[in-house]
Amino acid sequence: MDLKVPINIVEEFSEDDEVHATGLLDMASGDISRVDYEDYDVDTQGLPCDREDYEFSVGILRNRGKEVEFRVDVNKTTGQYSVSVNELLEIKTRAAALFAAGPN
């Protein structure tokens, strides 16, 4: 089964700065593809994770006004975004419980 869901990505920096992006999370592998940055040019500024003040990245999965937030790993060598196997399992569990509840 090929299930890729749209997510938002937020890159956090030490100076209260953020870079926002969107991507597709593969719910089978944990890989994140088609990362598209908002108001940030990778060609001229480099990857956000390469900045000296980079701290961490989070992903947000949204559905009908509800959301699940999770840790996103960034491979600094390849620039590939992903979530760990344990994190992916947690996302699936939390998302199923949250989204199955239906709208309030």
PDB file of N, CA and C in Angstrom:
ATOM      1  N   MET A   1       0.835  -1.173   0.000  1.00  0.00           N
ATOM      2  CA  MET A   1       0.000   0.000   0.000  1.00  0.00           C
ATOM      3  C   MET A   1       0.885   1.242   0.000  1.00  0.00           C
ATOM      4  N   ASP A   2       0.593   2.154  -0.918  1.00  0.00           N
ATOM      5  CA  ASP A   2       1.366   3.382  -1.053  1.00  0.00           C
ATOM      6  C   ASP A   2       0.543   4.529  -0.509  1.00  0.00           C
ATOM      7  N   LEU A   3       0.764   4.868   0.761  1.00  0.00           N
ATOM      8  CA  LEU A   3       0.001   5.939   1.388  1.00  0.00           C
ATOM      9  C   LEU A   3       0.941   7.065   1.787  1.00  0.00           C
ATOM     10  N   LYS A   4       0.839   8.164   1.066  1.00  0.00           N
ATOM     11  CA  LYS A   4       1.633   9.349   1.379  1.00  0.00           C
ATOM     12  C   LYS A   4       0.669  10.457   1.762  1.00  0.00           C
ATOM     13  N   VAL A   5       0.932  11.059   2.921  1.00  0.00           N
ATOM     14  CA  VAL A   5       0.043  12.098   3.430  1.00  0.00           C
ATOM     15  C   VAL A   5       0.782  13.437   3.475  1.00  0.00           C
ATOM     16  N   PRO A   6       0.066  14.520   3.165  1.00  0.00           N
ATOM     17  CA  PRO A   6       0.708  15.837   3.227  1.00  0.00           C
ATOM     18  C   PRO A   6       0.947  16.259   4.669  1.00  0.00           C
ATOM     19  N   ILE A   7       2.115  16.839   4.892  1.00  0.00           N
ATOM     20  CA  ILE A   7       2.469  17.345   6.226  1.00  0.00           C
ATOM     21  C   ILE A   7       3.075  18.731   6.100  1.00  0.00           C
ATOM     22  N   ASN A   8       3.104  19.432   7.213  1.00  0.00           N
ATOM     23  CA  ASN A   8       3.849  20.683   7.328  1.00  0.00           C
ATOM     24  C   ASN A   8       5.114  20.375   8.111  1.00  0.00           C
ATOM     25  N   ILE A   9       6.188  21.059   7.766  1.00  0.00           N
ATOM     26  CA  ILE A   9       7.473  20.905   8.456  1.00  0.00           C
ATOM     27  C   ILE A   9       7.890  22.275   8.970  1.00  0.00           C
ATOM     28  N   VAL A  10       8.353  22.313  10.216  1.00  0.00           N
ATOM     29  CA  VAL A  10       8.851  23.565  10.797  1.00  0.00           C
ATOM     30  C   VAL A  10      10.287  23.320  11.262  1.00  0.00           C
ATOM     31  N   GLU A  11      11.211  24.098  10.709  1.00  0.00           N
ATOM     32  CA  GLU A  11      12.614  24.051  11.115  1.00  0.00           C
ATOM     33  C   GLU A  11      12.788  25.107  12.201  1.00  0.00           C
ATOM     34  N   GLU A  12      13.285  24.699  13.359  1.00  0.00           N
ATOM     35  CA  GLU A  12      13.440  25.617  14.499  1.00  0.00           C
ATOM     36  C   GLU A  12      14.911  26.006  14.653  1.00  0.00           C
ATOM     37  N   PHE A  13      15.120  27.293  14.986  1.00  0.00           N
ATOM     38  CA  PHE A  13      16.460  27.821  15.178  1.00  0.00           C
ATOM     39  C   PHE A  13      16.554  28.497  16.544  1.00  0.00           C
ATOM     40  N   SER A  14      17.771  28.697  17.030  1.00  0.00           N
ATOM     41  CA  SER A  14      17.979  29.208  18.381  1.00  0.00           C
ATOM     42  C   SER A  14      17.517  30.655  18.556  1.00  0.00           C
ATOM     43  N   GLU A  15      17.436  31.425  17.512  1.00  0.00           N
ATOM     44  CA  GLU A  15      17.071  32.840  17.617  1.00  0.00           C
ATOM     45  C   GLU A  15      15.576  33.060  17.364  1.00  0.00           C
ATOM     46  N   ASP A  16      14.721  32.130  17.757  1.00  0.00           N
ATOM     47  CA  ASP A  16      13.279  32.222  17.542  1.00  0.00           C
ATOM     48  C   ASP A  16      12.922  32.423  16.071  1.00  0.00           C
ATOM     49  N   ASP A  17      13.747  31.898  15.202  1.00  0.00           N
ATOM     50  CA  ASP A  17      13.509  31.954  13.762  1.00  0.00           C
ATOM     51  C   ASP A  17      12.973  30.591  13.333  1.00  0.00           C
ATOM     52  N   GLU A  18      12.151  30.578  12.298  1.00  0.00           N
ATOM     53  CA  GLU A  18      11.602  29.330  11.780  1.00  0.00           C
ATOM     54  C   GLU A  18      11.588  29.374  10.257  1.00  0.00           C
ATOM     55  N   VAL A  19      11.734  28.192   9.665  1.00  0.00           N
ATOM     56  CA  VAL A  19      11.530  28.017   8.240  1.00  0.00           C
ATOM     57  C   VAL A  19      10.411  27.003   8.105  1.00  0.00           C
ATOM     58  N   HIS A  20       9.416  27.336   7.289  1.00  0.00           N
ATOM     59  CA  HIS A  20       8.264  26.459   7.098  1.00  0.00           C
ATOM     60  C   HIS A  20       8.340  25.790   5.730  1.00  0.00           C
ATOM     61  N   ALA A  21       7.846  24.549   5.682  1.00  0.00           N
ATOM     62  CA  ALA A  21       7.839  23.794   4.433  1.00  0.00           C
ATOM     63  C   ALA A  21       6.653  22.831   4.444  1.00  0.00           C
ATOM     64  N   THR A  22       6.386  22.265   3.284  1.00  0.00           N
ATOM     65  CA  THR A  22       5.403  21.193   3.171  1.00  0.00           C
ATOM     66  C   THR A  22       6.114  19.990   2.563  1.00  0.00           C
ATOM     67  N   GLY A  23       5.541  18.820   2.763  1.00  0.00           N
ATOM     68  CA  GLY A  23       6.113  17.608   2.204  1.00  0.00           C
ATOM     69  C   GLY A  23       5.105  16.476   2.237  1.00  0.00           C
ATOM     70  N   LEU A  24       5.523  15.325   1.743  1.00  0.00           N
ATOM     71  CA  LEU A  24       4.685  14.131   1.766  1.00  0.00           C
ATOM     72  C   LEU A  24       5.348  13.066   2.628  1.00  0.00           C
ATOM     73  N   LEU A  25       4.647  12.602   3.656  1.00  0.00           N
ATOM     74  CA  LEU A  25       5.146  11.559   4.544  1.00  0.00           C
ATOM     75  C   LEU A  25       4.645  10.212   4.053  1.00  0.00           C
ATOM     76  N   ASP A  26       5.579   9.306   3.754  1.00  0.00           N
ATOM     77  CA  ASP A  26       5.240   7.942   3.369  1.00  0.00           C
ATOM     78  C   ASP A  26       4.963   7.165   4.659  1.00  0.00           C
ATOM     79  N   MET A  27       3.710   6.789   4.860  1.00  0.00           N
ATOM     80  CA  MET A  27       3.308   6.126   6.104  1.00  0.00           C
ATOM     81  C   MET A  27       3.845   4.700   6.212  1.00  0.00           C
ATOM     82  N   ALA A  28       4.386   4.150   5.141  1.00  0.00           N
ATOM     83  CA  ALA A  28       4.977   2.811   5.196  1.00  0.00           C
ATOM     84  C   ALA A  28       6.460   2.868   5.570  1.00  0.00           C
ATOM     85  N   SER A  29       7.196   3.816   4.991  1.00  0.00           N
ATOM     86  CA  SER A  29       8.644   3.847   5.190  1.00  0.00           C
ATOM     87  C   SER A  29       9.117   4.928   6.157  1.00  0.00           C
ATOM     88  N   GLY A  30       8.328   5.993   6.319  1.00  0.00           N
ATOM     89  CA  GLY A  30       8.756   7.115   7.147  1.00  0.00           C
ATOM     90  C   GLY A  30       9.534   8.163   6.378  1.00  0.00           C
ATOM     91  N   ASP A  31       9.776   7.920   5.082  1.00  0.00           N
ATOM     92  CA  ASP A  31      10.481   8.901   4.259  1.00  0.00           C
ATOM     93  C   ASP A  31       9.573  10.089   3.965  1.00  0.00           C
ATOM     94  N   ILE A  32      10.166  11.260   3.890  1.00  0.00           N
ATOM     95  CA  ILE A  32       9.438  12.477   3.552  1.00  0.00           C
ATOM     96  C   ILE A  32       9.989  12.980   2.227  1.00  0.00           C
ATOM     97  N   SER A  33       9.103  13.150   1.269  1.00  0.00           N
ATOM     98  CA  SER A  33       9.517  13.581  -0.064  1.00  0.00           C
ATOM     99  C   SER A  33       8.811  14.870  -0.443  1.00  0.00           C
ATOM    100  N   ARG A  34       9.220  15.415  -1.591  1.00  0.00           N
ATOM    101  CA  ARG A  34       8.626  16.624  -2.163  1.00  0.00           C
ATOM    102  C   ARG A  34       8.567  17.774  -1.159  1.00  0.00           C
ATOM    103  N   VAL A  35       9.693  17.995  -0.480  1.00  0.00           N
ATOM    104  CA  VAL A  35       9.780  19.093   0.490  1.00  0.00           C
ATOM    105  C   VAL A  35       9.853  20.410  -0.274  1.00  0.00           C
ATOM    106  N   ASP A  36       8.915  21.293   0.028  1.00  0.00           N
ATOM    107  CA  ASP A  36       8.816  22.582  -0.641  1.00  0.00           C
ATOM    108  C   ASP A  36       8.842  23.676   0.428  1.00  0.00           C
ATOM    109  N   TYR A  37       9.908  24.471   0.442  1.00  0.00           N
ATOM    110  CA  TYR A  37      10.082  25.517   1.454  1.00  0.00           C
ATOM    111  C   TYR A  37       9.263  26.753   1.113  1.00  0.00           C
ATOM    112  N   GLU A  38       8.752  27.414   2.130  1.00  0.00           N
ATOM    113  CA  GLU A  38       8.011  28.661   1.965  1.00  0.00           C
ATOM    114  C   GLU A  38       8.949  29.828   2.239  1.00  0.00           C
ATOM    115  N   ASP A  39       9.093  30.710   1.282  1.00  0.00           N
ATOM    116  CA  ASP A  39       9.920  31.913   1.428  1.00  0.00           C
ATOM    117  C   ASP A  39      11.350  31.590   1.869  1.00  0.00           C
ATOM    118  N   TYR A  40      11.908  30.523   1.307  1.00  0.00           N
ATOM    119  CA  TYR A  40      13.279  30.133   1.635  1.00  0.00           C
ATOM    120  C   TYR A  40      13.878  29.497   0.389  1.00  0.00           C
ATOM    121  N   ASP A  41      15.024  30.000  -0.062  1.00  0.00           N
ATOM    122  CA  ASP A  41      15.670  29.512  -1.275  1.00  0.00           C
ATOM    123  C   ASP A  41      16.884  28.652  -0.911  1.00  0.00           C
ATOM    124  N   VAL A  42      16.734  27.357  -1.068  1.00  0.00           N
ATOM    125  CA  VAL A  42      17.799  26.415  -0.729  1.00  0.00           C
ATOM    126  C   VAL A  42      19.034  26.644  -1.608  1.00  0.00           C
ATOM    127  N   ASP A  43      18.818  27.016  -2.872  1.00  0.00           N
ATOM    128  CA  ASP A  43      19.941  27.213  -3.787  1.00  0.00           C
ATOM    129  C   ASP A  43      20.879  28.325  -3.334  1.00  0.00           C
ATOM    130  N   THR A  44      20.330  29.381  -2.741  1.00  0.00           N
ATOM    131  CA  THR A  44      21.184  30.491  -2.301  1.00  0.00           C
ATOM    132  C   THR A  44      21.501  30.451  -0.813  1.00  0.00           C
ATOM    133  N   GLN A  45      20.599  29.851  -0.008  1.00  0.00           N
ATOM    134  CA  GLN A  45      20.783  29.860   1.444  1.00  0.00           C
ATOM    135  C   GLN A  45      21.252  28.523   2.011  1.00  0.00           C
ATOM    136  N   GLY A  46      21.237  27.462   1.221  1.00  0.00           N
ATOM    137  CA  GLY A  46      21.611  26.142   1.710  1.00  0.00           C
ATOM    138  C   GLY A  46      20.472  25.510   2.493  1.00  0.00           C
ATOM    139  N   LEU A  47      20.664  24.283   2.903  1.00  0.00           N
ATOM    140  CA  LEU A  47      19.640  23.594   3.692  1.00  0.00           C
ATOM    141  C   LEU A  47      19.500  24.243   5.061  1.00  0.00           C
ATOM    142  N   PRO A  48      18.278  24.357   5.563  1.00  0.00           N
ATOM    143  CA  PRO A  48      18.095  24.936   6.897  1.00  0.00           C
ATOM    144  C   PRO A  48      18.909  24.210   7.968  1.00  0.00           C
ATOM    145  N   CYS A  49      19.036  22.880   7.850  1.00  0.00           N
ATOM    146  CA  CYS A  49      19.763  22.119   8.871  1.00  0.00           C
ATOM    147  C   CYS A  49      21.258  22.411   8.883  1.00  0.00           C
ATOM    148  N   ASP A  50      21.758  23.068   7.842  1.00  0.00           N
ATOM    149  CA  ASP A  50      23.178  23.423   7.786  1.00  0.00           C
ATOM    150  C   ASP A  50      23.497  24.753   8.471  1.00  0.00           C
ATOM    151  N   ARG A  51      22.455  25.501   8.857  1.00  0.00           N
ATOM    152  CA  ARG A  51      22.693  26.756   9.564  1.00  0.00           C
ATOM    153  C   ARG A  51      23.263  26.476  10.947  1.00  0.00           C
ATOM    154  N   GLU A  52      24.150  27.349  11.410  1.00  0.00           N
ATOM    155  CA  GLU A  52      24.777  27.164  12.724  1.00  0.00           C
ATOM    156  C   GLU A  52      23.773  27.212  13.864  1.00  0.00           C
ATOM    157  N   ASP A  53      22.671  27.959  13.681  1.00  0.00           N
ATOM    158  CA  ASP A  53      21.698  28.101  14.758  1.00  0.00           C
ATOM    159  C   ASP A  53      20.533  27.098  14.663  1.00  0.00           C
ATOM    160  N   TYR A  54      20.667  26.099  13.763  1.00  0.00           N
ATOM    161  CA  TYR A  54      19.631  25.072  13.619  1.00  0.00           C
ATOM    162  C   TYR A  54      19.520  24.253  14.904  1.00  0.00           C
ATOM    163  N   GLU A  55      18.283  23.992  15.354  1.00  0.00           N
ATOM    164  CA  GLU A  55      18.076  23.192  16.559  1.00  0.00           C
ATOM    165  C   GLU A  55      17.367  21.873  16.271  1.00  0.00           C
ATOM    166  N   PHE A  56      16.196  21.914  15.621  1.00  0.00           N
ATOM    167  CA  PHE A  56      15.459  20.689  15.335  1.00  0.00           C
ATOM    168  C   PHE A  56      14.355  20.959  14.323  1.00  0.00           C
ATOM    169  N   SER A  57      13.733  19.870  13.846  1.00  0.00           N
ATOM    170  CA  SER A  57      12.624  19.963  12.900  1.00  0.00           C
ATOM    171  C   SER A  57      11.446  19.178  13.444  1.00  0.00           C
ATOM    172  N   VAL A  58      10.241  19.707  13.211  1.00  0.00           N
ATOM    173  CA  VAL A  58       9.024  19.003  13.603  1.00  0.00           C
ATOM    174  C   VAL A  58       8.104  18.901  12.388  1.00  0.00           C
ATOM    175  N   GLY A  59       7.291  17.864  12.401  1.00  0.00           N
ATOM    176  CA  GLY A  59       6.281  17.682  11.373  1.00  0.00           C
ATOM    177  C   GLY A  59       4.913  17.810  12.003  1.00  0.00           C
ATOM    178  N   ILE A  60       3.955  18.230  11.200  1.00  0.00           N
ATOM    179  CA  ILE A  60       2.585  18.374  11.675  1.00  0.00           C
ATOM    180  C   ILE A  60       1.660  17.748  10.636  1.00  0.00           C
ATOM    181  N   LEU A  61       0.880  16.785  11.090  1.00  0.00           N
ATOM    182  CA  LEU A  61      -0.130  16.134  10.263  1.00  0.00           C
ATOM    183  C   LEU A  61      -1.475  16.691  10.699  1.00  0.00           C
ATOM    184  N   ARG A  62      -2.226  17.253   9.751  1.00  0.00           N
ATOM    185  CA  ARG A  62      -3.503  17.890  10.092  1.00  0.00           C
ATOM    186  C   ARG A  62      -4.657  17.198   9.377  1.00  0.00           C
ATOM    187  N   ASN A  63      -5.789  17.159  10.075  1.00  0.00           N
ATOM    188  CA  ASN A  63      -7.007  16.605   9.495  1.00  0.00           C
ATOM    189  C   ASN A  63      -8.211  17.203  10.207  1.00  0.00           C
ATOM    190  N   ARG A  64      -9.062  17.892   9.478  1.00  0.00           N
ATOM    191  CA  ARG A  64     -10.295  18.468  10.015  1.00  0.00           C
ATOM    192  C   ARG A  64     -10.071  19.295  11.283  1.00  0.00           C
ATOM    193  N   GLY A  65      -9.073  20.148  11.260  1.00  0.00           N
ATOM    194  CA  GLY A  65      -8.823  21.027  12.396  1.00  0.00           C
ATOM    195  C   GLY A  65      -8.061  20.390  13.547  1.00  0.00           C
ATOM    196  N   LYS A  66      -7.737  19.116  13.429  1.00  0.00           N
ATOM    197  CA  LYS A  66      -6.964  18.430  14.471  1.00  0.00           C
ATOM    198  C   LYS A  66      -5.567  18.190  13.927  1.00  0.00           C
ATOM    199  N   GLU A  67      -4.600  18.032  14.837  1.00  0.00           N
ATOM    200  CA  GLU A  67      -3.239  17.814  14.375  1.00  0.00           C
ATOM    201  C   GLU A  67      -2.444  16.896  15.287  1.00  0.00           C
ATOM    202  N   VAL A  68      -1.445  16.277  14.682  1.00  0.00           N
ATOM    203  CA  VAL A  68      -0.484  15.436  15.386  1.00  0.00           C
ATOM    204  C   VAL A  68       0.895  16.012  15.067  1.00  0.00           C
ATOM    205  N   GLU A  69       1.662  16.328  16.102  1.00  0.00           N
ATOM    206  CA  GLU A  69       3.000  16.871  15.927  1.00  0.00           C
ATOM    207  C   GLU A  69       4.021  15.781  16.245  1.00  0.00           C
ATOM    208  N   PHE A  70       5.112  15.744  15.475  1.00  0.00           N
ATOM    209  CA  PHE A  70       6.107  14.695  15.643  1.00  0.00           C
ATOM    210  C   PHE A  70       7.486  15.187  15.242  1.00  0.00           C
ATOM    211  N   ARG A  71       8.499  14.464  15.705  1.00  0.00           N
ATOM    212  CA  ARG A  71       9.893  14.805  15.409  1.00  0.00           C
ATOM    213  C   ARG A  71      10.239  14.373  13.986  1.00  0.00           C
ATOM    214  N   VAL A  72      10.983  15.225  13.298  1.00  0.00           N
ATOM    215  CA  VAL A  72      11.465  14.918  11.954  1.00  0.00           C
ATOM    216  C   VAL A  72      12.989  14.880  12.004  1.00  0.00           C
ATOM    217  N   ASP A  73      13.572  13.820  11.455  1.00  0.00           N
ATOM    218  CA  ASP A  73      15.024  13.704  11.368  1.00  0.00           C
ATOM    219  C   ASP A  73      15.477  14.222  10.004  1.00  0.00           C
ATOM    220  N   VAL A  74      16.640  14.878   9.980  1.00  0.00           N
ATOM    221  CA  VAL A  74      17.203  15.369   8.733  1.00  0.00           C
ATOM    222  C   VAL A  74      18.609  14.808   8.589  1.00  0.00           C
ATOM    223  N   ASN A  75      18.846  14.120   7.470  1.00  0.00           N
ATOM    224  CA  ASN A  75      20.180  13.623   7.164  1.00  0.00           C
ATOM    225  C   ASN A  75      20.962  14.801   6.582  1.00  0.00           C
ATOM    226  N   LYS A  76      21.928  15.312   7.331  1.00  0.00           N
ATOM    227  CA  LYS A  76      22.663  16.503   6.905  1.00  0.00           C
ATOM    228  C   LYS A  76      23.529  16.257   5.674  1.00  0.00           C
ATOM    229  N   THR A  77      23.866  15.017   5.403  1.00  0.00           N
ATOM    230  CA  THR A  77      24.673  14.709   4.226  1.00  0.00           C
ATOM    231  C   THR A  77      23.842  14.746   2.950  1.00  0.00           C
ATOM    232  N   THR A  78      22.643  14.147   2.999  1.00  0.00           N
ATOM    233  CA  THR A  78      21.806  14.038   1.802  1.00  0.00           C
ATOM    234  C   THR A  78      20.680  15.065   1.751  1.00  0.00           C
ATOM    235  N   GLY A  79      20.347  15.660   2.911  1.00  0.00           N
ATOM    236  CA  GLY A  79      19.221  16.578   2.973  1.00  0.00           C
ATOM    237  C   GLY A  79      17.879  15.877   3.028  1.00  0.00           C
ATOM    238  N   GLN A  80      17.888  14.548   3.151  1.00  0.00           N
ATOM    239  CA  GLN A  80      16.645  13.758   3.178  1.00  0.00           C
ATOM    240  C   GLN A  80      15.973  13.872   4.547  1.00  0.00           C
ATOM    241  N   TYR A  81      14.668  14.109   4.512  1.00  0.00           N
ATOM    242  CA  TYR A  81      13.852  14.164   5.723  1.00  0.00           C
ATOM    243  C   TYR A  81      13.191  12.814   5.935  1.00  0.00           C
ATOM    244  N   SER A  82      13.022  12.430   7.213  1.00  0.00           N
ATOM    245  CA  SER A  82      12.355  11.174   7.524  1.00  0.00           C
ATOM    246  C   SER A  82      11.922  11.176   8.988  1.00  0.00           C
ATOM    247  N   VAL A  83      11.149  10.161   9.342  1.00  0.00           N
ATOM    248  CA  VAL A  83      10.834   9.916  10.747  1.00  0.00           C
ATOM    249  C   VAL A  83      11.305   8.512  11.067  1.00  0.00           C
ATOM    250  N   SER A  84      11.713   8.300  12.306  1.00  0.00           N
ATOM    251  CA  SER A  84      12.209   6.991  12.721  1.00  0.00           C
ATOM    252  C   SER A  84      11.064   5.979  12.754  1.00  0.00           C
ATOM    253  N   VAL A  85      11.400   4.715  12.783  1.00  0.00           N
ATOM    254  CA  VAL A  85      10.399   3.649  12.841  1.00  0.00           C
ATOM    255  C   VAL A  85       9.530   3.802  14.080  1.00  0.00           C
ATOM    256  N   ASN A  86      10.145   4.077  15.226  1.00  0.00           N
ATOM    257  CA  ASN A  86       9.377   4.259  16.463  1.00  0.00           C
ATOM    258  C   ASN A  86       8.464   5.472  16.385  1.00  0.00           C
ATOM    259  N   GLU A  87       8.980   6.552  15.811  1.00  0.00           N
ATOM    260  CA  GLU A  87       8.175   7.773  15.674  1.00  0.00           C
ATOM    261  C   GLU A  87       7.015   7.527  14.707  1.00  0.00           C
ATOM    262  N   LEU A  88       7.270   6.790  13.639  1.00  0.00           N
ATOM    263  CA  LEU A  88       6.218   6.485  12.660  1.00  0.00           C
ATOM    264  C   LEU A  88       5.096   5.674  13.302  1.00  0.00           C
ATOM    265  N   LEU A  89       5.443   4.713  14.121  1.00  0.00           N
ATOM    266  CA  LEU A  89       4.436   3.921  14.832  1.00  0.00           C
ATOM    267  C   LEU A  89       3.609   4.810  15.758  1.00  0.00           C
ATOM    268  N   GLU A  90       4.274   5.714  16.453  1.00  0.00           N
ATOM    269  CA  GLU A  90       3.589   6.646  17.350  1.00  0.00           C
ATOM    270  C   GLU A  90       2.649   7.565  16.555  1.00  0.00           C
ATOM    271  N   ILE A  91       3.110   8.051  15.402  1.00  0.00           N
ATOM    272  CA  ILE A  91       2.274   8.903  14.552  1.00  0.00           C
ATOM    273  C   ILE A  91       1.019   8.150  14.136  1.00  0.00           C
ATOM    274  N   LYS A  92       1.187   6.922  13.690  1.00  0.00           N
ATOM    275  CA  LYS A  92       0.038   6.119  13.240  1.00  0.00           C
ATOM    276  C   LYS A  92      -0.955   5.907  14.376  1.00  0.00           C
ATOM    277  N   THR A  93      -0.455   5.603  15.553  1.00  0.00           N
ATOM    278  CA  THR A  93      -1.322   5.362  16.708  1.00  0.00           C
ATOM    279  C   THR A  93      -2.064   6.634  17.109  1.00  0.00           C
ATOM    280  N   ARG A  94      -1.338   7.722  17.245  1.00  0.00           N
ATOM    281  CA  ARG A  94      -1.943   8.987  17.651  1.00  0.00           C
ATOM    282  C   ARG A  94      -2.919   9.513  16.593  1.00  0.00           C
ATOM    283  N   ALA A  95      -2.526   9.411  15.331  1.00  0.00           N
ATOM    284  CA  ALA A  95      -3.388   9.897  14.260  1.00  0.00           C
ATOM    285  C   ALA A  95      -4.674   9.082  14.169  1.00  0.00           C
ATOM    286  N   ALA A  96      -4.568   7.774  14.304  1.00  0.00           N
ATOM    287  CA  ALA A  96      -5.754   6.919  14.236  1.00  0.00           C
ATOM    288  C   ALA A  96      -6.734   7.267  15.363  1.00  0.00           C
ATOM    289  N   ALA A  97      -6.212   7.447  16.561  1.00  0.00           N
ATOM    290  CA  ALA A  97      -7.070   7.775  17.693  1.00  0.00           C
ATOM    291  C   ALA A  97      -7.685   9.168  17.551  1.00  0.00           C
ATOM    292  N   LEU A  98      -6.866  10.119  17.127  1.00  0.00           N
ATOM    293  CA  LEU A  98      -7.344  11.496  17.016  1.00  0.00           C
ATOM    294  C   LEU A  98      -8.343  11.658  15.875  1.00  0.00           C
ATOM    295  N   PHE A  99      -8.003  11.117  14.709  1.00  0.00           N
ATOM    296  CA  PHE A  99      -8.859  11.319  13.550  1.00  0.00           C
ATOM    297  C   PHE A  99     -10.087  10.435  13.553  1.00  0.00           C
ATOM    298  N   ALA A 100     -10.032   9.299  14.228  1.00  0.00           N
ATOM    299  CA  ALA A 100     -11.198   8.417  14.308  1.00  0.00           C
ATOM    300  C   ALA A 100     -12.290   9.014  15.203  1.00  0.00           C
ATOM    301  N   ALA A 101     -11.901   9.927  16.087  1.00  0.00           N
ATOM    302  CA  ALA A 101     -12.859  10.555  17.002  1.00  0.00           C
ATOM    303  C   ALA A 101     -13.885  11.397  16.238  1.00  0.00           C
ATOM    304  N   GLY A 102     -13.529  11.809  15.010  1.00  0.00           N
ATOM    305  CA  GLY A 102     -14.441  12.611  14.211  1.00  0.00           C
ATOM    306  C   GLY A 102     -14.441  14.053  14.650  1.00  0.00           C
ATOM    307  N   PRO A 103     -15.207  14.888  13.947  1.00  0.00           N
ATOM    308  CA  PRO A 103     -15.246  16.320  14.283  1.00  0.00           C
ATOM    309  C   PRO A 103     -15.962  16.565  15.601  1.00  0.00           C
ATOM    310  N   ASN A 104     -15.547  17.625  16.283  1.00  0.00           N
ATOM    311  CA  ASN A 104     -16.180  17.992  17.572  1.00  0.00           C
ATOM    312  C   ASN A 104     -17.435  18.777  17.338  1.00  0.00           C
TER     313      ASN A 104
END
